[in-house]
Coordinates of C-alpha atoms in Angstrom, one line a residue:
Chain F
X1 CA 0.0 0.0 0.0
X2 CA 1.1 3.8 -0.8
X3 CA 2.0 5.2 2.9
X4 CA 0.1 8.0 4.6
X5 CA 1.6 11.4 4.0
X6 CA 3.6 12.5 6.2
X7 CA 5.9 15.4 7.7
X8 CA 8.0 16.7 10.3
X9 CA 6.6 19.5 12.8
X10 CA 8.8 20.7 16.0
X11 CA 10.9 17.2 15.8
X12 CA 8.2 15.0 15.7
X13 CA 6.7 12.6 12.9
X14 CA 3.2 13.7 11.7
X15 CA 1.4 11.4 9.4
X16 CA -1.7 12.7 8.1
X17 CA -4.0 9.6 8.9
X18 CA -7.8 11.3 8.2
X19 CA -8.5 13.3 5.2
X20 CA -11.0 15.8 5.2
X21 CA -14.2 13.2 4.0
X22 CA -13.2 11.7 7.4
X23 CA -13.1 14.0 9.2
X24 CA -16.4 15.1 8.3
X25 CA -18.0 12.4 7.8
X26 CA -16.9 11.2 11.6
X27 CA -18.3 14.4 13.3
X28 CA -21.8 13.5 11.2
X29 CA -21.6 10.0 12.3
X30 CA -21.1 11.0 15.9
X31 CA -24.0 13.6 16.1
X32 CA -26.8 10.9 13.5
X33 CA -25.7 8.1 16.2
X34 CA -26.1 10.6 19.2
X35 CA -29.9 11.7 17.6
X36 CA -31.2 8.5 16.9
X37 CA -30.1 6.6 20.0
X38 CA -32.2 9.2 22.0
X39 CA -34.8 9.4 19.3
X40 CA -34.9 5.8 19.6
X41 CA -35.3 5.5 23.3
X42 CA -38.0 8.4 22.9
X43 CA -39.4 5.3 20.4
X44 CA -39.0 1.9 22.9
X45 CA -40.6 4.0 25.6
X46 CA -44.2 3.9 23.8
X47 CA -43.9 -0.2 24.3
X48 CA -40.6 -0.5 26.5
X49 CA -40.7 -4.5 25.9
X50 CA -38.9 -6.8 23.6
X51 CA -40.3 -10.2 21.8
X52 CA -38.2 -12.9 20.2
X53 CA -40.5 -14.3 16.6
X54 CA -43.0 -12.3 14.0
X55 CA -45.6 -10.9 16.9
X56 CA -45.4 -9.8 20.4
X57 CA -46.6 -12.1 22.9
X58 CA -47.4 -9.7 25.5
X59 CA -47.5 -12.2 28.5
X60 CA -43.7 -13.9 27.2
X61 CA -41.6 -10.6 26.5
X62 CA -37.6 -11.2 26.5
X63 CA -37.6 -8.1 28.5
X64 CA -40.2 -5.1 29.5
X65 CA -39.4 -3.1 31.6
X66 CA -42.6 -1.9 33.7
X67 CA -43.2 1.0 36.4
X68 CA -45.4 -0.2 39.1
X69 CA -47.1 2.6 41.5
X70 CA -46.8 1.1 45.2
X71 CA -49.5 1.6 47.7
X72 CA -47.8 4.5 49.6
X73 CA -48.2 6.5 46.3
X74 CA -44.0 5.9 45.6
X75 CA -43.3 4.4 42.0
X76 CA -41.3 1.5 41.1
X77 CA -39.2 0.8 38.4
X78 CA -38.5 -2.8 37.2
X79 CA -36.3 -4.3 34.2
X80 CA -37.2 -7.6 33.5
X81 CA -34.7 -9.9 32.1
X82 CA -32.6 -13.1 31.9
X83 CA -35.4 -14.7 34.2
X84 CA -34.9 -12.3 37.0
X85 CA -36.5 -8.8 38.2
X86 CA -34.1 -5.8 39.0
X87 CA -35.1 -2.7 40.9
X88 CA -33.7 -0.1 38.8
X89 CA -36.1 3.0 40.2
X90 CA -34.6 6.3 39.0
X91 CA -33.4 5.2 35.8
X92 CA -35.7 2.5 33.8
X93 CA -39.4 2.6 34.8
X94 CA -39.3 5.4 37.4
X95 CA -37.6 8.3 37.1
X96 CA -37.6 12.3 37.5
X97 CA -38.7 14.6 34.7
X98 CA -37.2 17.7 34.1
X99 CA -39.7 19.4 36.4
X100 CA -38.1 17.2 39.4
X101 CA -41.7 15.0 39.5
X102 CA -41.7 11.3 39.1
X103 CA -42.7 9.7 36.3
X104 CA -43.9 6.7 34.7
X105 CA -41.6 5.9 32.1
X106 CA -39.3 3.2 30.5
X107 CA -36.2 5.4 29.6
X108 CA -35.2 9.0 31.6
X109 CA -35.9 12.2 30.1
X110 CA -32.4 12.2 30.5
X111 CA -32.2 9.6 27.6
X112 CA -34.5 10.5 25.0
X113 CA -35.3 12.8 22.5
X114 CA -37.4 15.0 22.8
X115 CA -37.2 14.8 26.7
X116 CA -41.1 14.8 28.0
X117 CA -43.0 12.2 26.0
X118 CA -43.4 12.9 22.3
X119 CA -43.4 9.6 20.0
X120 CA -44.5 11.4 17.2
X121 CA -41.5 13.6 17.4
X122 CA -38.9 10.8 18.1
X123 CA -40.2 9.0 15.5
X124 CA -39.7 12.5 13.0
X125 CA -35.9 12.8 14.3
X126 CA -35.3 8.9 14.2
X127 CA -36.0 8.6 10.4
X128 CA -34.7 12.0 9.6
X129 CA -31.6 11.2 11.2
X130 CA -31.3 7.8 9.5
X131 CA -31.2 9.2 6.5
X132 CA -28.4 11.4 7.1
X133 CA -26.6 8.6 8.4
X134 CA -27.3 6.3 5.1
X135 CA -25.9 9.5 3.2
X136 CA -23.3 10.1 5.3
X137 CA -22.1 6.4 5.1
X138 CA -22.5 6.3 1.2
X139 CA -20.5 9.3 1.2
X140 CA -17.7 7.6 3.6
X141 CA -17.6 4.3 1.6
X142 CA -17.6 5.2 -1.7
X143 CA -14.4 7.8 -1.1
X144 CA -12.8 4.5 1.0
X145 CA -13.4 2.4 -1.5
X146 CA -12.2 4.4 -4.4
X147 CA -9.2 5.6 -2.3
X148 CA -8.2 2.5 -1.5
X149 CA -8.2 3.5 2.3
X150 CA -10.8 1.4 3.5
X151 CA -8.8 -2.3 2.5
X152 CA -5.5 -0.5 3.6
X153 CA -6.4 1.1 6.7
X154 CA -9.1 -1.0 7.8
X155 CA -8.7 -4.6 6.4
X156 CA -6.3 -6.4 9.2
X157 CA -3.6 -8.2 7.7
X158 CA -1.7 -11.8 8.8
X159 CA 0.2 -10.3 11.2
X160 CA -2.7 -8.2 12.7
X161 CA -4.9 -11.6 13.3
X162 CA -1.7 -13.3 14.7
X163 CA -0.7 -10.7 17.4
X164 CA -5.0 -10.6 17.9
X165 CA -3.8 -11.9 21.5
X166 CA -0.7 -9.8 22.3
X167 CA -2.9 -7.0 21.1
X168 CA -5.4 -7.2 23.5
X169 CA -3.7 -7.8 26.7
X170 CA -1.8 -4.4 26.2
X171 CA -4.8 -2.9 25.5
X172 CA -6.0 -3.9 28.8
X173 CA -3.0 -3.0 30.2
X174 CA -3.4 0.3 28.5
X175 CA -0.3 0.2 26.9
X176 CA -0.8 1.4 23.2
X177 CA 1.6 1.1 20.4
X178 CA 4.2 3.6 20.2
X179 CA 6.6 4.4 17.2
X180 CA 6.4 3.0 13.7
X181 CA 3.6 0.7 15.2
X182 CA 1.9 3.6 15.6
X183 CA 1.3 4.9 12.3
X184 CA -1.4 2.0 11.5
X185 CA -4.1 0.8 13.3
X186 CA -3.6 -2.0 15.1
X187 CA -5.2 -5.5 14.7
X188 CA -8.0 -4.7 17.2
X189 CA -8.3 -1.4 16.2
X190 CA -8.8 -2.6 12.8
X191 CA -11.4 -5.2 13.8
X192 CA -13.4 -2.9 15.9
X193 CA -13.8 -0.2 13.2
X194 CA -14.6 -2.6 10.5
X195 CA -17.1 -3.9 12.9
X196 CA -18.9 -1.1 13.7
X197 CA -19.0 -0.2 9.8
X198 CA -19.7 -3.7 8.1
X199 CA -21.1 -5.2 11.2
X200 CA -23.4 -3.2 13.6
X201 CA -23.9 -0.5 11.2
X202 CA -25.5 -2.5 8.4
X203 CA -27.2 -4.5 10.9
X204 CA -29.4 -1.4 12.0
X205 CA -30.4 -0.1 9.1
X206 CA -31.7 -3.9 8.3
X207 CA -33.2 -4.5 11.2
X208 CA -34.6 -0.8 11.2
X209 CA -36.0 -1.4 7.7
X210 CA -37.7 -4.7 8.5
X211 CA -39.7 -3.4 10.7
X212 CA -41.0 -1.1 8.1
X213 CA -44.9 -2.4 7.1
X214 CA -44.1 -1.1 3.4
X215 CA -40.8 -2.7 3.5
X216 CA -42.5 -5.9 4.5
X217 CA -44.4 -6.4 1.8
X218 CA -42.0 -5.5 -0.9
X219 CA -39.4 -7.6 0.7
X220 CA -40.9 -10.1 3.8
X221 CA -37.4 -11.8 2.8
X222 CA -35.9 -9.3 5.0
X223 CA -37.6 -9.8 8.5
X224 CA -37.6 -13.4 8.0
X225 CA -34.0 -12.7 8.2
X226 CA -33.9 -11.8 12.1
X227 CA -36.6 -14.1 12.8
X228 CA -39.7 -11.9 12.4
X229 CA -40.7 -8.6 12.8
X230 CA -40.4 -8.3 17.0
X231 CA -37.2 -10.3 16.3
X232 CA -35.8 -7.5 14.2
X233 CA -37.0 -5.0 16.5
X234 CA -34.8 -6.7 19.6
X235 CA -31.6 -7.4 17.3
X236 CA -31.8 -3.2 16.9
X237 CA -32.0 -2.8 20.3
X238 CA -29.2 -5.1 21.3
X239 CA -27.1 -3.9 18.4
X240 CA -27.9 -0.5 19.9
X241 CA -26.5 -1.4 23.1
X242 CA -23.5 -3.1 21.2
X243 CA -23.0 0.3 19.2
X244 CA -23.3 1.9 22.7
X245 CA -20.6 -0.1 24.1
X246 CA -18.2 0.5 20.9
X247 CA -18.5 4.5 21.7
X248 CA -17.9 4.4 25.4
X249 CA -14.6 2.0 24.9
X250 CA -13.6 4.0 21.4
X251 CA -13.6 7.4 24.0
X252 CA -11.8 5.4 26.9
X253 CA -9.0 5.0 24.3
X254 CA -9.1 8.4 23.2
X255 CA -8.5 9.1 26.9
X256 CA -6.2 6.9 27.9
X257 CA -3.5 7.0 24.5
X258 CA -3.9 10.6 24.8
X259 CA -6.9 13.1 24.1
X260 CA -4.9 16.0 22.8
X261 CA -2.9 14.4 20.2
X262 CA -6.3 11.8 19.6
X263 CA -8.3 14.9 18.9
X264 CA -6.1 16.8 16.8
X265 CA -5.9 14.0 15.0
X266 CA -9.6 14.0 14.3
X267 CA -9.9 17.5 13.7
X268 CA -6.8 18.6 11.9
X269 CA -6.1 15.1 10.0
X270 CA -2.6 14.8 11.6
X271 CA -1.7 12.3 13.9
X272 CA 1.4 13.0 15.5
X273 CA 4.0 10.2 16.2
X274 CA 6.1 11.8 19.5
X275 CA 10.2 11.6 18.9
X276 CA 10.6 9.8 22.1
X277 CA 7.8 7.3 21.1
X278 CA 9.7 7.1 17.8
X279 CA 12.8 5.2 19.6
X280 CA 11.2 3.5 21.8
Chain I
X1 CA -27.2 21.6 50.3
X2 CA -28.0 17.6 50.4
X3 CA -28.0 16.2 53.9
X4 CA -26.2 13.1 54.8
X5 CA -29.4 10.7 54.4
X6 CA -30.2 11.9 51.3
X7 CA -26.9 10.7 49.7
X8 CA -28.4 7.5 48.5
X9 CA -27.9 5.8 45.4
X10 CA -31.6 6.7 44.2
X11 CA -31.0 10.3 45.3
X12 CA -27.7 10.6 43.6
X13 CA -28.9 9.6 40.1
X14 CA -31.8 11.8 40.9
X15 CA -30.6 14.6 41.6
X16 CA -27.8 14.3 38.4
X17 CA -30.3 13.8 36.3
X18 CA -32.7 16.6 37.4
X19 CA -29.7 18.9 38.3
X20 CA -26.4 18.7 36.2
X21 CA -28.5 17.5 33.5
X22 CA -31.9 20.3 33.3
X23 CA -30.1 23.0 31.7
X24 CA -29.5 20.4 28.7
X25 CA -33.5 18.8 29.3
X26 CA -34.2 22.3 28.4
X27 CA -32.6 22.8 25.8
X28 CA -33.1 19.6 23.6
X29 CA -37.1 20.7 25.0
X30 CA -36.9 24.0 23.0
X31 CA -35.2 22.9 19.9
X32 CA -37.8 19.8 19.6
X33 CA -40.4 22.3 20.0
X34 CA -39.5 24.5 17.6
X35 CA -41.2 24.8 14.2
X36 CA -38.1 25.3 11.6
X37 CA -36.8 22.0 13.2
X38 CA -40.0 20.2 13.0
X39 CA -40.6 21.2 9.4
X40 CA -36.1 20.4 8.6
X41 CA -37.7 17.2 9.9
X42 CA -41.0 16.5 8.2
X43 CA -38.2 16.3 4.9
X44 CA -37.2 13.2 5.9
X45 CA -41.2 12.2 5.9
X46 CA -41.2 13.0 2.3
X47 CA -38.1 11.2 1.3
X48 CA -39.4 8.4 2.9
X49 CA -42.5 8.2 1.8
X50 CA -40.9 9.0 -2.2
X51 CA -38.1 6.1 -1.3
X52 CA -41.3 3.5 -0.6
X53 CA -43.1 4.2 -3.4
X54 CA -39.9 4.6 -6.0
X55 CA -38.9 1.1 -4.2
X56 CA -41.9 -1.2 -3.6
X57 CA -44.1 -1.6 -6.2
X58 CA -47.8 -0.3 -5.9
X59 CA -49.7 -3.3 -5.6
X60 CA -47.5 -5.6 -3.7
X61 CA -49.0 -7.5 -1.7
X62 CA -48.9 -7.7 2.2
X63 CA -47.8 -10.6 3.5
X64 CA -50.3 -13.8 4.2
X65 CA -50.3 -15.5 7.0
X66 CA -51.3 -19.7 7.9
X67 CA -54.5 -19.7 10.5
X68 CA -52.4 -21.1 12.9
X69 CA -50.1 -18.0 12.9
X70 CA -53.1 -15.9 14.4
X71 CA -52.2 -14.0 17.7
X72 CA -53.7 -15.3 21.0
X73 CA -53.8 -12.3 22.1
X74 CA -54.9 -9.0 20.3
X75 CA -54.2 -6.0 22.0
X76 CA -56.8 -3.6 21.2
X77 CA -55.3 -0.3 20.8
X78 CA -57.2 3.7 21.3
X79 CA -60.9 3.7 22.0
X80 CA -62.4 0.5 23.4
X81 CA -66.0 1.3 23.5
X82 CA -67.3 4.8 22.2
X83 CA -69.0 6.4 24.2
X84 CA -71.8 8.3 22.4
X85 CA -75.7 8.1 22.7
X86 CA -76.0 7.6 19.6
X87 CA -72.5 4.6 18.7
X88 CA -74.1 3.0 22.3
X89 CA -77.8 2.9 20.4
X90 CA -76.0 1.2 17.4
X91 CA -74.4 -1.5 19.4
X92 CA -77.8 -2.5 21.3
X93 CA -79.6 -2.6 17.8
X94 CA -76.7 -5.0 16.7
X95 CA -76.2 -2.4 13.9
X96 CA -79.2 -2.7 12.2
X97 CA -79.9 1.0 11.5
X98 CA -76.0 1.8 10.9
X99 CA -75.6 3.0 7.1
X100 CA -72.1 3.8 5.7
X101 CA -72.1 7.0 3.5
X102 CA -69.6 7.7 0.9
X103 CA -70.0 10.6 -0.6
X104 CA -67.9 14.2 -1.4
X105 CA -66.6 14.0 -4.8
X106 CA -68.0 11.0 -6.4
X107 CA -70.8 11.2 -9.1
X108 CA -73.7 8.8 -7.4
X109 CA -73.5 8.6 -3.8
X110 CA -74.1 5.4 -1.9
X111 CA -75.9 4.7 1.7
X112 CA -74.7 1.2 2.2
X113 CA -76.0 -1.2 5.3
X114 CA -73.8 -4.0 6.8
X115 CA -75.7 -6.3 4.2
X116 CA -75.1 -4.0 1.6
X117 CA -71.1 -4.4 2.2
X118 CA -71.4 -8.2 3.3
X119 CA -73.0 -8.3 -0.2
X120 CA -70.0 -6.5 -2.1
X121 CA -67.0 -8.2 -4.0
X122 CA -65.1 -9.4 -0.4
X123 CA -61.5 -10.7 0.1
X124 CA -60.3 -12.4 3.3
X125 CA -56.6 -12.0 4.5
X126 CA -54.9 -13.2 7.7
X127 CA -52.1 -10.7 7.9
X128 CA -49.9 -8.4 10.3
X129 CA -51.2 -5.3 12.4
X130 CA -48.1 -3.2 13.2
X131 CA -48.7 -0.5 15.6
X132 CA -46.9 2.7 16.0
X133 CA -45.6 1.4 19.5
X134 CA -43.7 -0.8 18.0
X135 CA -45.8 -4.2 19.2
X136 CA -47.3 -6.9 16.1
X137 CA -50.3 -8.5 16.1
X138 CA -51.9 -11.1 13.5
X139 CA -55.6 -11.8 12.9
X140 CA -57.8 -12.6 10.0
X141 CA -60.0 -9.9 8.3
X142 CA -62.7 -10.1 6.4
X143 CA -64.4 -7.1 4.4
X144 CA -65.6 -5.4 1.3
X145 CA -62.8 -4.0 -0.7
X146 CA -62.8 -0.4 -1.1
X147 CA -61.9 -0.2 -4.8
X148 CA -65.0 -1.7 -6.1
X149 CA -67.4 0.3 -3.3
X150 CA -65.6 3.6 -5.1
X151 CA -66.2 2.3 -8.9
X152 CA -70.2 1.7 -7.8
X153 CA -70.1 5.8 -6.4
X154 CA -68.0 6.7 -9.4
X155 CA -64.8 8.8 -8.0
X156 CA -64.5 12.3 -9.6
X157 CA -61.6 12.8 -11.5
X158 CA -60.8 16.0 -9.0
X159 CA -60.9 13.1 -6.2
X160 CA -57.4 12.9 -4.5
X161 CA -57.7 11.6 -1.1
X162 CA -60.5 9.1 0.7
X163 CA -61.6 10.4 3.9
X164 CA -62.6 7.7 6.7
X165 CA -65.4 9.7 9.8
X166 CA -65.6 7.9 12.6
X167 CA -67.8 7.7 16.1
X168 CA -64.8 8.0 18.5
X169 CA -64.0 10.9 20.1
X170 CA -60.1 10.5 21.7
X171 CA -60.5 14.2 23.0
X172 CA -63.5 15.9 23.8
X173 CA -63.0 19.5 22.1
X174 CA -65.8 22.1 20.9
X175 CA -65.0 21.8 17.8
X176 CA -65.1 18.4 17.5
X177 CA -61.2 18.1 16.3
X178 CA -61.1 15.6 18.8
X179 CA -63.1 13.2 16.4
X180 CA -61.2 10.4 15.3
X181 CA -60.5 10.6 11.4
X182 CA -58.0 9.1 8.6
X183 CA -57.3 9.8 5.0
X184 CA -55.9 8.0 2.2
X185 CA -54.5 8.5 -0.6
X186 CA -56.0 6.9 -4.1
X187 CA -53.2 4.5 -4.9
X188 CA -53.9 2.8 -1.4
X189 CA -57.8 3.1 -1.4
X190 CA -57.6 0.9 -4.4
X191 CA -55.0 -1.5 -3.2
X192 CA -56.4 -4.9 -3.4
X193 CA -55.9 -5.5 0.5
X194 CA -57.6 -2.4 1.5
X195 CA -60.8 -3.6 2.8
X196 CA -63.9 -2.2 4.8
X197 CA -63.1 -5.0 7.6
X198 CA -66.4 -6.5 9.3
X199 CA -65.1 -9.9 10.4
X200 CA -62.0 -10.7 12.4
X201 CA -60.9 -14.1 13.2
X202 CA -64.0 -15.6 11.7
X203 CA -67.1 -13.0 14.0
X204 CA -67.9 -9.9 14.0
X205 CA -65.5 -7.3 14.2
X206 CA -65.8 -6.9 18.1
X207 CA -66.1 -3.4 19.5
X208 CA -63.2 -2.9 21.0
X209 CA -61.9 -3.4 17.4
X210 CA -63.7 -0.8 15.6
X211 CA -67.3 -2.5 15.2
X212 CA -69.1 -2.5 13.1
X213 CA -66.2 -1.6 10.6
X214 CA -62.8 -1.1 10.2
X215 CA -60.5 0.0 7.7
X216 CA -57.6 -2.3 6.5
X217 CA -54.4 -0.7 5.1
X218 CA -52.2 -3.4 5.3
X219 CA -48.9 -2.1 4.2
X220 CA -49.0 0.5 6.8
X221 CA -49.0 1.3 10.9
X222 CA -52.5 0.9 12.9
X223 CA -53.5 4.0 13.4
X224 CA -54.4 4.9 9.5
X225 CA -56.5 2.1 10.2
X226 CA -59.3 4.1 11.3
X227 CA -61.8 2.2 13.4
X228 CA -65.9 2.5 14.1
X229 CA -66.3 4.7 10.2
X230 CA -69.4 5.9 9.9
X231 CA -68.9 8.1 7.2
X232 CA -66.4 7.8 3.9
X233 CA -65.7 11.3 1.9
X234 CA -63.9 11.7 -1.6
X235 CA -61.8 14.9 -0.7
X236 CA -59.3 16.9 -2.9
X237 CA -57.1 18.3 -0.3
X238 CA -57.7 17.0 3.9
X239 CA -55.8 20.9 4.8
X240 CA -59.9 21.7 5.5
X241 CA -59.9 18.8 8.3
X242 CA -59.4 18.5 11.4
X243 CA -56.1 20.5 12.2
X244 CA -55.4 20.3 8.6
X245 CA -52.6 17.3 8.6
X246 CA -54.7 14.4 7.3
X247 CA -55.6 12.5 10.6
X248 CA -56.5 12.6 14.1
X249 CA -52.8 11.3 15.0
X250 CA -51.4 13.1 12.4
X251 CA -52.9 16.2 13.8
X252 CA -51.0 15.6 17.3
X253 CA -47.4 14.9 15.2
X254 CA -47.9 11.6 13.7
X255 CA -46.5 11.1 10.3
X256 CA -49.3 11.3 7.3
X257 CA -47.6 8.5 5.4
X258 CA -47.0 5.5 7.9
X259 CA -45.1 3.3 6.1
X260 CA -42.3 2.7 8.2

């Protein structure tokens, strides 16, 4: 593969890792996700239970999670999975508005979008949303692919698979590659990337569309897929959570290798390689 | 300043939430209430309802379903049991007065009993009820199609839109904009699933499912699926209607075209 352009600033190597599609199309991506993760909370909290086939069986859910008023007038929030009942008053079920009064409802105004209840309006920012993140993803994939930078940057090679193992256990450790390492992603970085953008990704807009009553009649193919139509609706959740997790352990990172020169990186394109680093 | 016992779990996520995190409640409050955002995103409406009907073809069937795939349990959904005089004398008559008018633009207007439509050219699906909430239901309907009901009253050619009256009122108002009410476009009205529904699962459409008839628009979400119509209107434009958006849930921010 061609290498990254690079330069020399104050005695350090600079390579000049994310061009300007990136960098754009990353910030989009962050603020599409952001939107319709609250939008789509805003959406679960008109039926906050999940199904497993083609229909709901109300009195079977996989998980519901209910708000129970007690007798002393107190509420009661309740998530109800994996066979067993957690108390989880204050955030799922139970929880204060804006206005500091309880209320009855699956996520916290906190988590959704708009805060009070509005499903209507989630609904309007969910599919708005969605498709500004197909177009920003065409966008992003069509300039990788025709660069070239998607199989070179994101495609993990032998080696990458191999040190898979070494890889992660100085990720735990916190220990990040330093020096001509440095100037690619690593194998896990690789594989995490690729599976947010061939994995996860795809997989929401998918299971998103088969739950679509147009899109089920023009292609049933597609629910059948996941299992069914509630199926497909609990695959989006838990890829929602999975996405969920990707973010919060993507911004660890940024933390811990170093959020300066991470989000200069980002915003500038140039992803500085320190001297010292460069010896070691 | 918190005192010692309040510095529970419950009371520390509390109070972040209502605290740290209000000034940002109100400000994702005031940009989802305002109107140039809400009409930035009403776009994405149109492009969805354009993508669906570039995409799927007009007449494509919904999906058909084996008897024994018929939900157990169908969760009625809105009003229950109306509660006018005048629905409540209709139910104790067994429906033996209730006429269905369908007029507005059409050349030769029809009055049309429950043995007038049990009469009509009839199809019978078993297919899936997806609400807006997100939950799925499956039942067999049986019912008059539309499309031959608006050949016999002879559509106008200025006809754009079917309008669907109903006897439930979901908020009681002055005006009556309260009234329950749907609309249609042509190219579904005359979709061969759309069907004046007056059976489910084999008996009469029950009440709390729109009795004594309810519409079916198969490809899209339950509410355009307006239940208890009394009346059916060919319209031009539904802006003169309720609050002008097409439909009672429409009216409070639901999206006209509920395909997805």
């Amino acid at each position: 593969m061609a290498g990254l352009p690079e330069r020399r600033r104050a005695g350090a190597l600079e390579v000049y890792r994310h061009p300007w599609v990136v960098r754009i199309a990353h910030v989009l991506n962050a603020a599409c996700l952001l939107v319709l993760l609250t939008s789509g909370l805003q959406i679960f909290n008109a039926h906050p239970a999940l199904y497993w086939g083609e229909t709901s069986h109300f009195e079977s859910p996989v998980a519901a999670i209910r708000s129970d008023l007690n007798a002393d007038g107190t509420m009661t929030g309740r998530l109800q999975a994996l066979g067993g009942s957690f108390d989880t008053t204050g955030v799922l079920g139970a929880s204060r508005g804006a206005d500091g009064s309880w209320e009855a409802r699956a996520m916290p105004a906190w988590l959704t979008l708009p805060p009070y209840a509005d499903l209507g309006a989630g609904r309007a920012w969910h599919f708005a949303f969605a498709w500004l993140l197909v177009a920003n993803g065409a966008v992003y994939l069509t300039h990788g692919m025709l660069s070239g930078r998607l199989r070179a940057q994101l495609l993990p090679t032998r080696e990458d698979l191999g040190g898979l193992g070494r890889s992660i256990v100085e990720h735990l450790r916190l220990r990040f590659p330093h020096g001509e390492a440095a100037r690619h992603y690593n194998g896990l970085q690789k594989l995490a990337y690729l599976g947010v953008i061939a994995g996860a990704l795809p997989i929401m807009l998918a299971s998103g569309l088969a739950m679509s009553p147009t899109v089920h009649a023009a292609a049933p193919w597609l629910g059948d897929m996941f299992g069914g139509r509630q199926s497909a609706r609990t695959v989006h959740f838990l890829t929602m959570l999975a996405l969920v997790g990707f973010v919060v352990v993507h911004l660890a990172m940024v933390l811990a290798a170093g959020p300066v020169r991470e989000l200069r990186a980002i915003i500038t394109g140039w992803y500085r390689i320190e001297k010292k680093q460069e010896s070691a | 300043m918190m005192r010692r016992d309040d510095l529970n779990r419950r009371g520390l996520i509390g109070g972040a939430a209502t605290g740290a995190l209000g000034v940002g409640l109100a400000g994702c409050e005031r940009i989802s209430a305002s109107p140039q955002v809400n009409r930035a995103l009403a776009v994405g409406e149109g492009v969805t309802r354009r993508a669906q009907r570039l995409l799927v073809d007009r007449m494509a069937l919904a999906r058909e379903y084996p008897p024994q795939a018929i939900s157990r349990d169908f969760r009625p959904n809105g009003t229950t049991a109306p509660d006018s005089d005048e629905y409540q004398a209709l139910v104790t008559t067994g429906f033996q007065d209730w006429r269905l008018d369908i007029g507005g633009l059409v050349e030769r207007p029809l009055s049309l009993s429950l043995a007038d439509l049990r009469a009509a050219p009839t199809r019978t699906q078993i297919t899936r009820h997806d609400c807006v909430e997100g939950w799925s239901c499956i039942a067999k309907w049986r019912g008059a199609r539309l499309g031959p009901l608006l050949d016999r009253a002879k559509v106008k050619r200025e006809a754009r839109y079917v309008a669907f009256f109903c006897a439930d009122t979901l908020e009681l108002t002055l005006d009556g904009s309260g009234d329950y009410y749907e609309t249609i476009d042509l190219v579904d009205a005359y979709h061969p699933q759309t069907i004046l529904a007056y059976d489910m699962n084999d008996a009469p459409l029950p009440v709390a499912h729109g009795a004594p008839i309810r519409l079916r628009l198969e490809r899209q979400l339950g509410y355009k699926m307006a239940k208890y119509v009394m009346r059916i209107e060919l319209i031009d434009s539904f802006e003169g209607l309720g609050r002008g958006r097409g439909g009672y849930w429409e009216d409070r921010g639901y999206q006209w075209y509920a395909g997805i």
